[in-house]
mmCIF file of C-alpha atoms in Angstrom:
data_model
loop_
_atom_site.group_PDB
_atom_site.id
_atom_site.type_symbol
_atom_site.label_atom_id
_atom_site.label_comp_id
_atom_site.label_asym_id
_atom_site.label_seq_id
_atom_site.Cartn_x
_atom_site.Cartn_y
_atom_site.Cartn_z
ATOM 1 C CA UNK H 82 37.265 -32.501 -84.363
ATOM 2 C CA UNK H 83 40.177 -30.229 -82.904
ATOM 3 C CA UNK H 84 39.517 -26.347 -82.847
ATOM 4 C CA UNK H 85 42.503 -24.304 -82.544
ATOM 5 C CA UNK H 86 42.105 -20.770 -81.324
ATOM 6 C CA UNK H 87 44.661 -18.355 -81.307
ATOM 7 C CA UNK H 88 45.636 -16.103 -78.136
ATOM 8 C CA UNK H 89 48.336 -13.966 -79.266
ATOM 9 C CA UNK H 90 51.025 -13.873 -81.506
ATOM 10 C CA UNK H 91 53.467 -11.370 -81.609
ATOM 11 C CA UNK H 92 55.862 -13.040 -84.696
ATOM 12 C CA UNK H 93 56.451 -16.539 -85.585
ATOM 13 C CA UNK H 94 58.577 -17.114 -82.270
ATOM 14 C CA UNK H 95 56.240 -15.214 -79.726
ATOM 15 C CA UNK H 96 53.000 -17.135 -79.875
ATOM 16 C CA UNK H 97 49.803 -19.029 -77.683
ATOM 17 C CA UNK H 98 47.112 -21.190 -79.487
ATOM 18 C CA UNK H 99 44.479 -23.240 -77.524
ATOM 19 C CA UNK H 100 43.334 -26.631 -79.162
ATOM 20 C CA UNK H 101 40.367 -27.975 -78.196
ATOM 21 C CA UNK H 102 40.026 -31.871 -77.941
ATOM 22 C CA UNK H 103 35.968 -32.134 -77.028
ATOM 23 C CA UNK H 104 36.311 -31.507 -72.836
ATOM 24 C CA UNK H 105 40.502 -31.366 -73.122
ATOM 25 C CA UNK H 106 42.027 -28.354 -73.620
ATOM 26 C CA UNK H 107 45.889 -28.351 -74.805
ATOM 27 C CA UNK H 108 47.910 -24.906 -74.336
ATOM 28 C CA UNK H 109 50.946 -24.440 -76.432
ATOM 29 C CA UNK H 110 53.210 -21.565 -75.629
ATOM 30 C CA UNK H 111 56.333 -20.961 -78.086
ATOM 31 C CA UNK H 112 58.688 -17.969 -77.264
ATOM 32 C CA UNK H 113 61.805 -17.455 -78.360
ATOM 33 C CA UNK H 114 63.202 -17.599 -74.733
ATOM 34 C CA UNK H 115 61.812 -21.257 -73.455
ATOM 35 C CA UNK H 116 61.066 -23.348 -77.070
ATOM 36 C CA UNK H 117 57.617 -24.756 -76.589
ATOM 37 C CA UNK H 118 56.076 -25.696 -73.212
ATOM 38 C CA UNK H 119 52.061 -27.412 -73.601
ATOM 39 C CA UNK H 120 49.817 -27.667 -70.649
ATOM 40 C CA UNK H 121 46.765 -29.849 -70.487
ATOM 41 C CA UNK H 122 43.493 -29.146 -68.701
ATOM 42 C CA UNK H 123 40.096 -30.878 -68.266
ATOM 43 C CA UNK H 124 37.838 -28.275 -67.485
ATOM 44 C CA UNK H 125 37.508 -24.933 -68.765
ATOM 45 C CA UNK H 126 37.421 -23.481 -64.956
ATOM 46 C CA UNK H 127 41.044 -25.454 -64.558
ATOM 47 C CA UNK H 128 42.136 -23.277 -68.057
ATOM 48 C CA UNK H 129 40.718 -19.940 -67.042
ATOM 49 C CA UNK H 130 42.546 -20.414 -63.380
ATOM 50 C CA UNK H 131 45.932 -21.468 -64.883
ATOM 51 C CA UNK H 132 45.556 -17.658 -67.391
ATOM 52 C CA UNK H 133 44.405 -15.487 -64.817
ATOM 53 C CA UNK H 134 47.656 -16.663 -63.075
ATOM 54 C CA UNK H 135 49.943 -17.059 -65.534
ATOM 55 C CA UNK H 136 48.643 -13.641 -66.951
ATOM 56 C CA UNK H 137 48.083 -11.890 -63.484
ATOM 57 C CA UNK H 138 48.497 -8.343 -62.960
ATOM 58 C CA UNK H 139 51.877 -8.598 -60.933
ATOM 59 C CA UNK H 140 53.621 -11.101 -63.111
ATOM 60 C CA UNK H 141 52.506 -9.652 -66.996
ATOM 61 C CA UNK H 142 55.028 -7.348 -68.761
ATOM 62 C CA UNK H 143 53.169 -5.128 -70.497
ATOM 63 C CA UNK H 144 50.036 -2.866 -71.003
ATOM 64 C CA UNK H 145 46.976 -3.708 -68.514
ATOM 65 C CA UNK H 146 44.689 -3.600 -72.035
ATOM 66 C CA UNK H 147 46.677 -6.289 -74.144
ATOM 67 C CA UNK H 148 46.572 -8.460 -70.826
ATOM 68 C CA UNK H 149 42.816 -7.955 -70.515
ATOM 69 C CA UNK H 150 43.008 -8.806 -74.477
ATOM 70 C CA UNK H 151 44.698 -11.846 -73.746
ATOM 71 C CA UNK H 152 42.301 -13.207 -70.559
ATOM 72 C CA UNK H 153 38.958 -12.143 -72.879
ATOM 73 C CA UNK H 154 40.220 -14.038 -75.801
ATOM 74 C CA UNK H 155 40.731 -17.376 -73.248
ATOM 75 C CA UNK H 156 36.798 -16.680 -72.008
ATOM 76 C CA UNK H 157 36.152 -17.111 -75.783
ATOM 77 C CA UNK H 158 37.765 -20.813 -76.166
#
């Protein structure tokens, strides 16, 4: 059984969904900027590494609360 989670979305361009394949877990990103990118991880310590640097403080545009929104919704996958 796959569970899909969703991260964020902002519209129907702007989005980030977690699927959950038993101990896989498949990121897809879609912005209107890049198309889609997915990244694959095998561990949930590998997936909350890859969003606390992908969403780190120095790198996120945006409020410090919607990024702590977004890293406390991937501790829920």
């Amino acid at each position: 059984m796959i569970k899909k989670v969703q991260i964020y979305k902002k519209d129907k361009w702007n989005m980030l969904n977690v699927e959950v394949h038993g101990t896989r877990f498949i990121v897809r990103v879609i912005s209107d900027q890049w198309g889609e990118d997915n990244f694959e991880f095998l561990s949930r310590p590998a997936l909350m590494h890859w969003a606390e640097e992908r969403f780190s403080k120095e790198r996120f545009e945006g409020p410090e609360e919607e990024r702590e929104q977004i890293l406390a919704a991937f501790k829920e996958v």
